[in-house]
Coordinates of C-alpha atoms and ligand atoms in Angstrom, one line a residue:
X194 CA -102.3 88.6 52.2
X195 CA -103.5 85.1 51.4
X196 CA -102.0 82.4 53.4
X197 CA -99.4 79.5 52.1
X198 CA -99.4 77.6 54.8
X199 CA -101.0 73.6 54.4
X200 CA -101.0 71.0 55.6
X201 CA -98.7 67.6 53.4
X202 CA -101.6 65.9 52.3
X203 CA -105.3 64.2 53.1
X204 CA -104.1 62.2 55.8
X205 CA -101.9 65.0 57.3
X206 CA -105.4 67.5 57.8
X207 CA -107.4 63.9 58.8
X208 CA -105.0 63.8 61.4
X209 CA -104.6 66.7 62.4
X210 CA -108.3 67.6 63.0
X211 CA -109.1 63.9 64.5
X212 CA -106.4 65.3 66.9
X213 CA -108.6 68.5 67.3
X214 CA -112.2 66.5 67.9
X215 CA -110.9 63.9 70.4
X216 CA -110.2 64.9 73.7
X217 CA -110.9 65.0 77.2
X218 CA -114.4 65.2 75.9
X219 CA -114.5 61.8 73.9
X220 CA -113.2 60.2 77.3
X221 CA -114.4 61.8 80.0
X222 CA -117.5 62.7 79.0
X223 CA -119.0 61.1 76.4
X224 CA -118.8 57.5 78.2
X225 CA -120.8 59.0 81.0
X226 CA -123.7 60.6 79.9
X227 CA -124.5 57.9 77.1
X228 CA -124.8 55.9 80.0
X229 CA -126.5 57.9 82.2
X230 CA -128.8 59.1 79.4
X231 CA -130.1 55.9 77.8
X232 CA -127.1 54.0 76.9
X233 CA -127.9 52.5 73.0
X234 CA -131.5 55.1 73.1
X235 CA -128.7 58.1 73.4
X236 CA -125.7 56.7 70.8
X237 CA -129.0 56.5 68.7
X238 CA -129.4 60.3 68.8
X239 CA -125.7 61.2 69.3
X240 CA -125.0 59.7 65.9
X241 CA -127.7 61.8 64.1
X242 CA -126.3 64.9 65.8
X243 CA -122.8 64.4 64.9
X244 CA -123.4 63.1 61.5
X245 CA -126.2 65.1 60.5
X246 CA -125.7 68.2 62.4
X247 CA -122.0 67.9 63.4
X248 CA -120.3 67.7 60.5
X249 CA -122.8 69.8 58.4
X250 CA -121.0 72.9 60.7
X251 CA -117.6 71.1 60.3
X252 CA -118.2 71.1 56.4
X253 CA -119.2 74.9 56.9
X254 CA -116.0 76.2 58.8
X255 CA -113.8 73.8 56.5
X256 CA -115.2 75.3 53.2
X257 CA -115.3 78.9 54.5
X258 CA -111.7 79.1 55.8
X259 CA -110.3 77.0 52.0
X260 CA -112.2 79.1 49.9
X261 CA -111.3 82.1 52.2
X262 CA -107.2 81.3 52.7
X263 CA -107.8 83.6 55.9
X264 CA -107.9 83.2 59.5
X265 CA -111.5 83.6 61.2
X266 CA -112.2 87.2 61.2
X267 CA -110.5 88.0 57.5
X268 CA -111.8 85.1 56.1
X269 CA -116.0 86.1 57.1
X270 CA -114.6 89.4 55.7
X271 CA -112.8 88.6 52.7
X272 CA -116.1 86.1 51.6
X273 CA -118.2 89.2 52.3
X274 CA -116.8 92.6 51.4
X275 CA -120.0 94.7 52.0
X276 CA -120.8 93.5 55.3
X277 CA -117.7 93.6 57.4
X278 CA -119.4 93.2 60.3
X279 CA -119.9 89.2 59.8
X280 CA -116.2 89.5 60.7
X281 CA -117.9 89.5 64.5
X282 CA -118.7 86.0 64.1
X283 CA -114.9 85.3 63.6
X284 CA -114.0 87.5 66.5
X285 CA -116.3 85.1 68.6
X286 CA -114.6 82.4 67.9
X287 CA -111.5 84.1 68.6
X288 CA -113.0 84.8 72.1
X289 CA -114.0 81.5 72.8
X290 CA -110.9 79.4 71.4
X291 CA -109.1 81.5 73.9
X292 CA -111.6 81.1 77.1
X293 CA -112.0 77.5 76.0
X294 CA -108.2 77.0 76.0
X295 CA -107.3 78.5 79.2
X296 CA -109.6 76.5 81.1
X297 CA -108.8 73.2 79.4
X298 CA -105.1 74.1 80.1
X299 CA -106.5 73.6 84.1
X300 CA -107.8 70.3 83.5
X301 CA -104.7 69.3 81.0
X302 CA -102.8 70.1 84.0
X303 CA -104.0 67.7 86.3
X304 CA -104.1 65.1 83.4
X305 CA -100.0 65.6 83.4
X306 CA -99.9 65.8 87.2
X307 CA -101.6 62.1 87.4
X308 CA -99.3 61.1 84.6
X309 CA -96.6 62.0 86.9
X310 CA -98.3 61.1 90.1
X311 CA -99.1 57.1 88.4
X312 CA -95.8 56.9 87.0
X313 CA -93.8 57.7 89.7
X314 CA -96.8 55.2 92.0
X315 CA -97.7 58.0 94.2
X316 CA -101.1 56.8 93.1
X317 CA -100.8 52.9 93.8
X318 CA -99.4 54.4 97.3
X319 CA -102.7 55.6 98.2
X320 CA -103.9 52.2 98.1
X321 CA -108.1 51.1 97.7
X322 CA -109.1 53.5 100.0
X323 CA -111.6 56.1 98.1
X324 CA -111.6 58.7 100.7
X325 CA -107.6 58.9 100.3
X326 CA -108.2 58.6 96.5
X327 CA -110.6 61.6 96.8
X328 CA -108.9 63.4 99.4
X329 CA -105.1 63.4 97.3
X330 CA -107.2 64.5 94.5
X331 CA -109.6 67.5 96.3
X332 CA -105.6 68.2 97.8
X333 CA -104.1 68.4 94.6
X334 CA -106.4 70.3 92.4
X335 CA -106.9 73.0 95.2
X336 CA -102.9 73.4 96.1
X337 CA -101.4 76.4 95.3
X338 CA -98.3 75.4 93.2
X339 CA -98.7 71.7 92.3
X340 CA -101.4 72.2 89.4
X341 CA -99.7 75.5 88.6
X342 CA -96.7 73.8 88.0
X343 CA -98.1 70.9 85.7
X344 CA -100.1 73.1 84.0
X345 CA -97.3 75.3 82.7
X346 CA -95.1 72.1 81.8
X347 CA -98.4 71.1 79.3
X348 CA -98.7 74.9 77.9
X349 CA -94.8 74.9 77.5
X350 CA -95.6 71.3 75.3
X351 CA -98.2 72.9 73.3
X352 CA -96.2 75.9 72.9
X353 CA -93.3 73.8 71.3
X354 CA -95.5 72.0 69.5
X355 CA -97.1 75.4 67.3
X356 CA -93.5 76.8 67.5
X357 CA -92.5 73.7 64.8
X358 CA -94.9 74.7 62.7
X359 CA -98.0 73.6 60.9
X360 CA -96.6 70.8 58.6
X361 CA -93.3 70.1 61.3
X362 CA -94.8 70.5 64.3
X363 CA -99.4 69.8 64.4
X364 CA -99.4 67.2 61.5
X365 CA -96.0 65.3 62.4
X366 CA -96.9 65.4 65.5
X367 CA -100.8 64.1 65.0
X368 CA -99.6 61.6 62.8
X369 CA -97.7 59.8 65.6
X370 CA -100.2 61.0 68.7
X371 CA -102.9 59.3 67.1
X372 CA -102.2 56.1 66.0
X373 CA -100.7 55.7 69.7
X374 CA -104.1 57.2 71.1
X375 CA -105.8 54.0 69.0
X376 CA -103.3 51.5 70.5
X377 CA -103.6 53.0 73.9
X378 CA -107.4 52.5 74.3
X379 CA -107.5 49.5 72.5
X380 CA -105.1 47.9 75.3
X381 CA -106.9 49.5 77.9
X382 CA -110.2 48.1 75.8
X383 CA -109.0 44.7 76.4
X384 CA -108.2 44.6 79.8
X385 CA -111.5 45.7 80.6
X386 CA -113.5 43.7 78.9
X387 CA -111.7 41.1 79.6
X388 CA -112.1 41.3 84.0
X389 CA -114.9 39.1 85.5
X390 CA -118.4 40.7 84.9
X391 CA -117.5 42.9 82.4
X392 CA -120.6 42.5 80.7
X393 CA -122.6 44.9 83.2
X394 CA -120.6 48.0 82.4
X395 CA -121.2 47.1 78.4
X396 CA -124.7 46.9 79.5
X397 CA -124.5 50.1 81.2
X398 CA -123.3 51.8 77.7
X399 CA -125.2 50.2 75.2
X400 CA -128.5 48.5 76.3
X401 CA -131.1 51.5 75.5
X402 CA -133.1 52.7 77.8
X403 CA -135.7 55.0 76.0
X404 CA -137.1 55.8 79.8
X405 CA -134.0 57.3 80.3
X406 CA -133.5 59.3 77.0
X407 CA -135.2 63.0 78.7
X408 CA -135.0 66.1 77.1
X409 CA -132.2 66.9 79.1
X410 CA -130.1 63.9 77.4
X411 CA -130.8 64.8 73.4
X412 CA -129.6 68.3 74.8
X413 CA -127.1 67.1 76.4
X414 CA -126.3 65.0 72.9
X415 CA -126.5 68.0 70.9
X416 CA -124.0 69.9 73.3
X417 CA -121.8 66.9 73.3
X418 CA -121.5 66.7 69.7
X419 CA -120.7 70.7 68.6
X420 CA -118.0 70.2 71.6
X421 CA -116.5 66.7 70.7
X422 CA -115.9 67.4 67.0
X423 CA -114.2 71.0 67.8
X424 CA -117.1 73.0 65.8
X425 CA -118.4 76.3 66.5
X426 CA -114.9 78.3 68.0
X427 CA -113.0 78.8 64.8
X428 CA -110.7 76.0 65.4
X429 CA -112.1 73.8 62.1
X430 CA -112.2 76.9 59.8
X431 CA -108.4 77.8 60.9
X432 CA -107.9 74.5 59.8
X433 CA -109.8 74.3 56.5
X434 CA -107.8 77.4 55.3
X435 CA -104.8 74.5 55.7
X436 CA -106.5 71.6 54.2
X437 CA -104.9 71.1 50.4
X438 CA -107.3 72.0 47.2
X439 CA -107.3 69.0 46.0
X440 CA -109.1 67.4 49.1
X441 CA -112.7 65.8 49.2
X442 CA -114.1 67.9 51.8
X443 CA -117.1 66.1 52.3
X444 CA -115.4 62.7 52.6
X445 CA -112.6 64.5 55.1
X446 CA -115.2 65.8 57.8
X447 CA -117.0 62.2 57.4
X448 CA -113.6 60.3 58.2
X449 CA -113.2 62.9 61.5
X450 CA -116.5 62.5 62.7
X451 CA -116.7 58.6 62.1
X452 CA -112.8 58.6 64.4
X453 CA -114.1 60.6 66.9
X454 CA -117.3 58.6 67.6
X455 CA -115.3 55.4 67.1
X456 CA -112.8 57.0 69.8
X457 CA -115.5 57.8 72.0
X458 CA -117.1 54.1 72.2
X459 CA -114.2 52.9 72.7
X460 CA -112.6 55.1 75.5
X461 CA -116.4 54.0 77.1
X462 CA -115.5 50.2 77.0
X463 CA -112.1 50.9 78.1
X464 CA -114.1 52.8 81.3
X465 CA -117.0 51.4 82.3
X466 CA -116.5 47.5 82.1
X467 CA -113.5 47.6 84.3
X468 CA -115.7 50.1 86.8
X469 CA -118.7 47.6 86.8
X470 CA -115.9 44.7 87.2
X471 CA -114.6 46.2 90.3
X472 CA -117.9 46.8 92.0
X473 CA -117.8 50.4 91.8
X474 CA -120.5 53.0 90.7
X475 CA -120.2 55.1 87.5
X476 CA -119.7 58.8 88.1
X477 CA -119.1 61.6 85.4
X478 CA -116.2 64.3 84.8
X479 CA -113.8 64.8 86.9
X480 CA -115.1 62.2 89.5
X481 CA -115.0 59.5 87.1
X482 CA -111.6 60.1 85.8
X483 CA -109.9 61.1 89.2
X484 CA -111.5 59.4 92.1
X485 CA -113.2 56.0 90.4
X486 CA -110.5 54.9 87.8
X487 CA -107.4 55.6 90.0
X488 CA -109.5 53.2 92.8
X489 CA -110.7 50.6 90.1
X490 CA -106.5 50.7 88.9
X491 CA -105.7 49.8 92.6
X492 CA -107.8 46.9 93.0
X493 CA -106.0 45.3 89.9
X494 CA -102.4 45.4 92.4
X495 CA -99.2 45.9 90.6
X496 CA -100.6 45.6 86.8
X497 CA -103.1 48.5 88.1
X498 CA -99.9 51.1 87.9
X499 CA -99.1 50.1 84.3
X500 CA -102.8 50.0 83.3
X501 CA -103.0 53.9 85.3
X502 CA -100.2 54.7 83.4
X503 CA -101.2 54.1 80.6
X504 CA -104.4 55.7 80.8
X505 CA -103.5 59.0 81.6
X506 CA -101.1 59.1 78.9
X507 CA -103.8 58.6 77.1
X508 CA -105.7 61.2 78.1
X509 CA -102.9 63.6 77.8
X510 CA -101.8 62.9 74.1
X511 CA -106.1 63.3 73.9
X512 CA -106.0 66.9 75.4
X513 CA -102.4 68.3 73.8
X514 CA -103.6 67.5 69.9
X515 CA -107.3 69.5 70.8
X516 CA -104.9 72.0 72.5
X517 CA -102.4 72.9 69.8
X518 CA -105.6 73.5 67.4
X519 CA -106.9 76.1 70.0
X520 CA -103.2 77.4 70.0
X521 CA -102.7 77.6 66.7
X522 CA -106.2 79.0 65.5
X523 CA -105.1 82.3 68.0
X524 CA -101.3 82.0 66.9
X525 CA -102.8 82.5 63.3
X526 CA -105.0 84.6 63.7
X527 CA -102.3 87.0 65.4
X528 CA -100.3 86.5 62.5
X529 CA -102.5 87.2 60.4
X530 CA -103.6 90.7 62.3
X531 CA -100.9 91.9 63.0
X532 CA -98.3 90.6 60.0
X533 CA -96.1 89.8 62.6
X534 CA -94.1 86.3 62.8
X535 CA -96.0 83.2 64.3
X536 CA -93.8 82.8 67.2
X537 CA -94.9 86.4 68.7
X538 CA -98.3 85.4 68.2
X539 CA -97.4 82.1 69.8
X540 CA -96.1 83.1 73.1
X541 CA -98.6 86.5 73.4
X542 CA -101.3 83.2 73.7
X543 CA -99.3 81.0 75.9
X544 CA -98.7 83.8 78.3
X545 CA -102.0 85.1 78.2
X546 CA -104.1 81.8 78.3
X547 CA -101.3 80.1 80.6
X548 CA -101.9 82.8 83.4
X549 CA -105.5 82.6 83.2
X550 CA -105.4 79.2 83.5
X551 CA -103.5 79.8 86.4
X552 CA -105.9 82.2 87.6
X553 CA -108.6 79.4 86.9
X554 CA -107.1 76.7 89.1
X555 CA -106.5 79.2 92.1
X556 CA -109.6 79.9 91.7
X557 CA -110.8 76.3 92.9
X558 CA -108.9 77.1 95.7
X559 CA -107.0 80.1 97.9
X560 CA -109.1 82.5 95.3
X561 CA -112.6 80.7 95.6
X562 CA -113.7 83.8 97.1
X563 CA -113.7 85.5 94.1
X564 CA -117.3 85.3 92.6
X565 CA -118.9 85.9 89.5
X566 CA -122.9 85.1 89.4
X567 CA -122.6 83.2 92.2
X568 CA -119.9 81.1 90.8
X569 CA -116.2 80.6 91.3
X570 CA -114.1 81.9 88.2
X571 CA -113.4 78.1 86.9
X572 CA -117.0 77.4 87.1
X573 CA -118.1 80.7 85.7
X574 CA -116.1 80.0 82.3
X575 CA -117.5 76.3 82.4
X576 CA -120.4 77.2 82.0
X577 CA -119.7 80.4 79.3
X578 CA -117.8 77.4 77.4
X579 CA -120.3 75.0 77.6
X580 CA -123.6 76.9 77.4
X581 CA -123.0 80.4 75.3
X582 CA -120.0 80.7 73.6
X583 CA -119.7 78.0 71.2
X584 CA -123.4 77.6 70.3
X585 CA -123.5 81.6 69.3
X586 CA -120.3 81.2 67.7
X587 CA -121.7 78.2 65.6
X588 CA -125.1 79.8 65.2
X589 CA -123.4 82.3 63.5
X590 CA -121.1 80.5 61.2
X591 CA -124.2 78.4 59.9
X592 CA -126.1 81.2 58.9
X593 CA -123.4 83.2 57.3
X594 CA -122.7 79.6 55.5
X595 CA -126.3 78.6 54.7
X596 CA -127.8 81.8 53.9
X597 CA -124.8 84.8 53.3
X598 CA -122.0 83.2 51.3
X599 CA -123.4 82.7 47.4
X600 CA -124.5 79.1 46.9
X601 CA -121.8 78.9 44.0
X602 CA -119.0 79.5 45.7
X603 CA -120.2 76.5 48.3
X604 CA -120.7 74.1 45.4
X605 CA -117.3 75.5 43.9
X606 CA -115.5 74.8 47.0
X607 CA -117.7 71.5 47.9
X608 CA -117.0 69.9 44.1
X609 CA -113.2 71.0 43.9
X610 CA -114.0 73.5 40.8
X611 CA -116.6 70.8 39.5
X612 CA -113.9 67.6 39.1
X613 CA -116.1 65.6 42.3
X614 CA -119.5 64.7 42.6
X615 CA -121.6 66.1 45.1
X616 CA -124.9 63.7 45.3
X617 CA -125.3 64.8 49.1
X618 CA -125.6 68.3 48.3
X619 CA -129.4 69.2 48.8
X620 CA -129.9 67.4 51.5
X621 CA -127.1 68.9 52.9
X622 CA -127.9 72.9 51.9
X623 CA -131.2 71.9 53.5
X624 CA -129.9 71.1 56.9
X625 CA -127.2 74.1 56.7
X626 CA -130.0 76.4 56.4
X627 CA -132.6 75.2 58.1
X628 CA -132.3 72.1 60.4
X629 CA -129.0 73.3 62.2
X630 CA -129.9 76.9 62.9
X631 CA -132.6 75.9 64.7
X632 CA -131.3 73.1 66.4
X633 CA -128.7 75.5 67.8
X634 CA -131.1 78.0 68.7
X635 CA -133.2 75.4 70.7
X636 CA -129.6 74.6 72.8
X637 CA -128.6 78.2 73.7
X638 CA -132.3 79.3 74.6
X639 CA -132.4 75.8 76.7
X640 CA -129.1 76.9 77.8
X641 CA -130.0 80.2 79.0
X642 CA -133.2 79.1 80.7
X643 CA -131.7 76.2 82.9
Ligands
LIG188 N1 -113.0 68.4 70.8 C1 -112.3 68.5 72.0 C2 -112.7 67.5 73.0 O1 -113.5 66.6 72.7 C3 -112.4 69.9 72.6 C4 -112.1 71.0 71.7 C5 -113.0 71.9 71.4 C6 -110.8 71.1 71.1 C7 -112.8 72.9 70.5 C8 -110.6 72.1 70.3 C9 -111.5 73.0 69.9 O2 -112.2 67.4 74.1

């Protein structure tokens, strides 16, 4: 059965995947390896990845699941009836939306408890000292029922969230994250750049350093981009089947790539100037966001516990719009399957990705014993997420795109039935089929050999 549901209008499915693409990634990570890897040499490179490459696959998933009106494995399926087994590809992406989600549930979770933990100026408590700083936070990721708790309280969020729907509940609820996500970091932007010496931490992310551009950092580009914009798990083509007919495609996935960057530049001058400021020395994940900003917050004195606040409510309306679209492209999917209502499909997911996240977080602590390759449970799937799932799953989409699905139906879908103009269009087909298969190859053999 074809589905009905859609999103309202352009802006609604705008919204809604802008809410998808930024996330902890845009502003945890992205500030720290441009800077590590070059500064302006790496936004150079990033740009060309996520506009040329990027959004090529973005274009891909949101023309395949429109044209398709089908969830990821019916909608490979339904595009090709005599090979069935492209439906594989889908079922990838089902496997890695739900891997990806359970273990961003774990770090969601700590992003609520320092919500909590800033609010109520448990944080401030602890003062300028970093080995306290570090300490509360090695303490509290490790516990046994304190990221457990906070990581079920953001699950139950995102559950209620899918359970409104996809007009009522994502794109209402997207249209009023997002605009606060912009006024967030922009406050946050100004205070930083406004401290004493915040030019050194704008030098840090801008000035280019081509010495500092190695192999590693246009990998590390390419990786960055496929994970910032949401591509390459299912998530965008779940969503394409919801974007209206009468949308410009081309000019939707332009406007999400060109917010997420913008997002992601700006989260890095809300970050680093204020680190530089405060004489501290730039570190990335979860070192930078839970041991350096909490200290650089203290040194500002009482403001600090608004400015903390602030920021991690921030990064939790970041990481509950990219979780609902994991959600939903499972609760869908299930839906689909299975014909049965969304809300079963809704809280078999929660359940299931909820205790694995549980499972996840314990596994940083009372079950680090557990091993898999040498590697604690948490960091097992990190590296699944980050190195092999989502390339393969993207790899595959591209070539079903570029080379399976009849060029017609792509300029069909592309044009809106012939009413728009498609002048990018070879240049385009000529990256889909050629330039990002092989760029995606190049990252999962890299992958698997490092
Ligand atoms: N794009 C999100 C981020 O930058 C992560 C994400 C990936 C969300 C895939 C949904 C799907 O954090």
């Amino acid at each position: 059965m074809a589905q009905q549901k859609s999103f309202s209008s352009n802006l609604g499915a705008i919204m809604a995947a802008v809410g998808s693409a930024v996330g902890l990634g845009n502003i945890w990570r992205f500030p720290y390896i441009c800077g590590k890897y070059g500064g302006g040499a790496f936004l150079i490179v990033y740009l060309c990845f996520v506009f040329l490459l990027g959004s090529v696959l973005m274009m891909s998933e949101f023309v395949i699941g429109r044209r398709a009106q089908h969830t990821p494995i019916k909608a490979f399926q339904a595009l090709c009836p005599k090979h069935k087994a492209w439906g594989l590809v889908g079922l990838l992406g089902i496997i890695t939306s739900f891997f990806i989600l359970s273990q961003y549930l774990v770090i969601s979770g700590w992003t609520t408890g320092y919500v909590w933990n800033s609010i109520s100026g448990t944080l401030a408590s602890l003062g300028t000292d970093s080995g306290a700083i570090s300490s509360f936070f090695k303490e509290f990721s490790t516990s046994q029922w304190d990221p457990v708790l906070f990581l079920s309280v953001f699950a139950v969020l995102a559950l209620v969230i899918i359970l409104g729907g996809v007009q009522k509940g994502i794109e209402n609820v997207s249209k009023v994250l997002m605009p606060l996500l912009v006024l967030l970091v922009l406050v946050l932007c100004v205070r930083s750049l406004t401290l004493p010496g915040a030019g050194k931490g704008v030098e840090y992310l801008f000035s280019p350093d081509f010495t500092k551009l190695t192999g590693e950092g246009v990998l590390a580009a390419l990786g960055q981009a496929l994970f910032s914009l949401s591509v390459g798990m299912g998530v965008l083509l779940v969503y394409g089947s919801y974007i209206p007919v009468n949308d410009n495609i081309f000019k939707t996935a332009m406007w999400i790539t060109a917010c997420d960057t913008l997002i992601a530049v700006l989260a890095g001058l809300a970050i680093f100037p204020a680190v530089f400021s405060c004489g501290f020395e730039p570190a990335g994940g979860p070192g930078l966001v839970f041991h350096v900003l909490p200290n650089v917050f203290n040194t500002m004195g009482t403001t600090g516990t608004i400015f903390a606040s602030i920021f991690f409510v921030l990064l939790m309306v970041a990481a509950i719009t990219s979780a609902i679209s994991l959600l939903e492209a499972l609760t869908a999917w299930f839906s689909e399957h299975t014909g049965t209502r969304r809300v079963v499909g809704a809280l078999l997911f929660f359940v299931l990705t909820t205790a694995l996240g549980i499972l996840f977080s314990l596994s940083l602590g009372s079950l680090s014993h557990i091993k898999i390759a040498g590697l604690c449970l948490f960091d097992f799937v990190d590296r699944m997420n980050s190195i092999y799932l989502p390339p393969l799953c993207a790899l595959g989409t591209i070539i079903f795109f570029g080379w399976v699905l009849p060029e017609e139906d792509v300029k069909d879908e592309l044009s809106n039935h012939g009413t728009l103009k498609i002048g990018y269009y070879r240049l385009f087909r000529f990256l889909a089929r050629y330039v990002v298969p092989v760029a995606l190859l190049v990252v999962l053999v890299a992958g698997m050999l490092s």
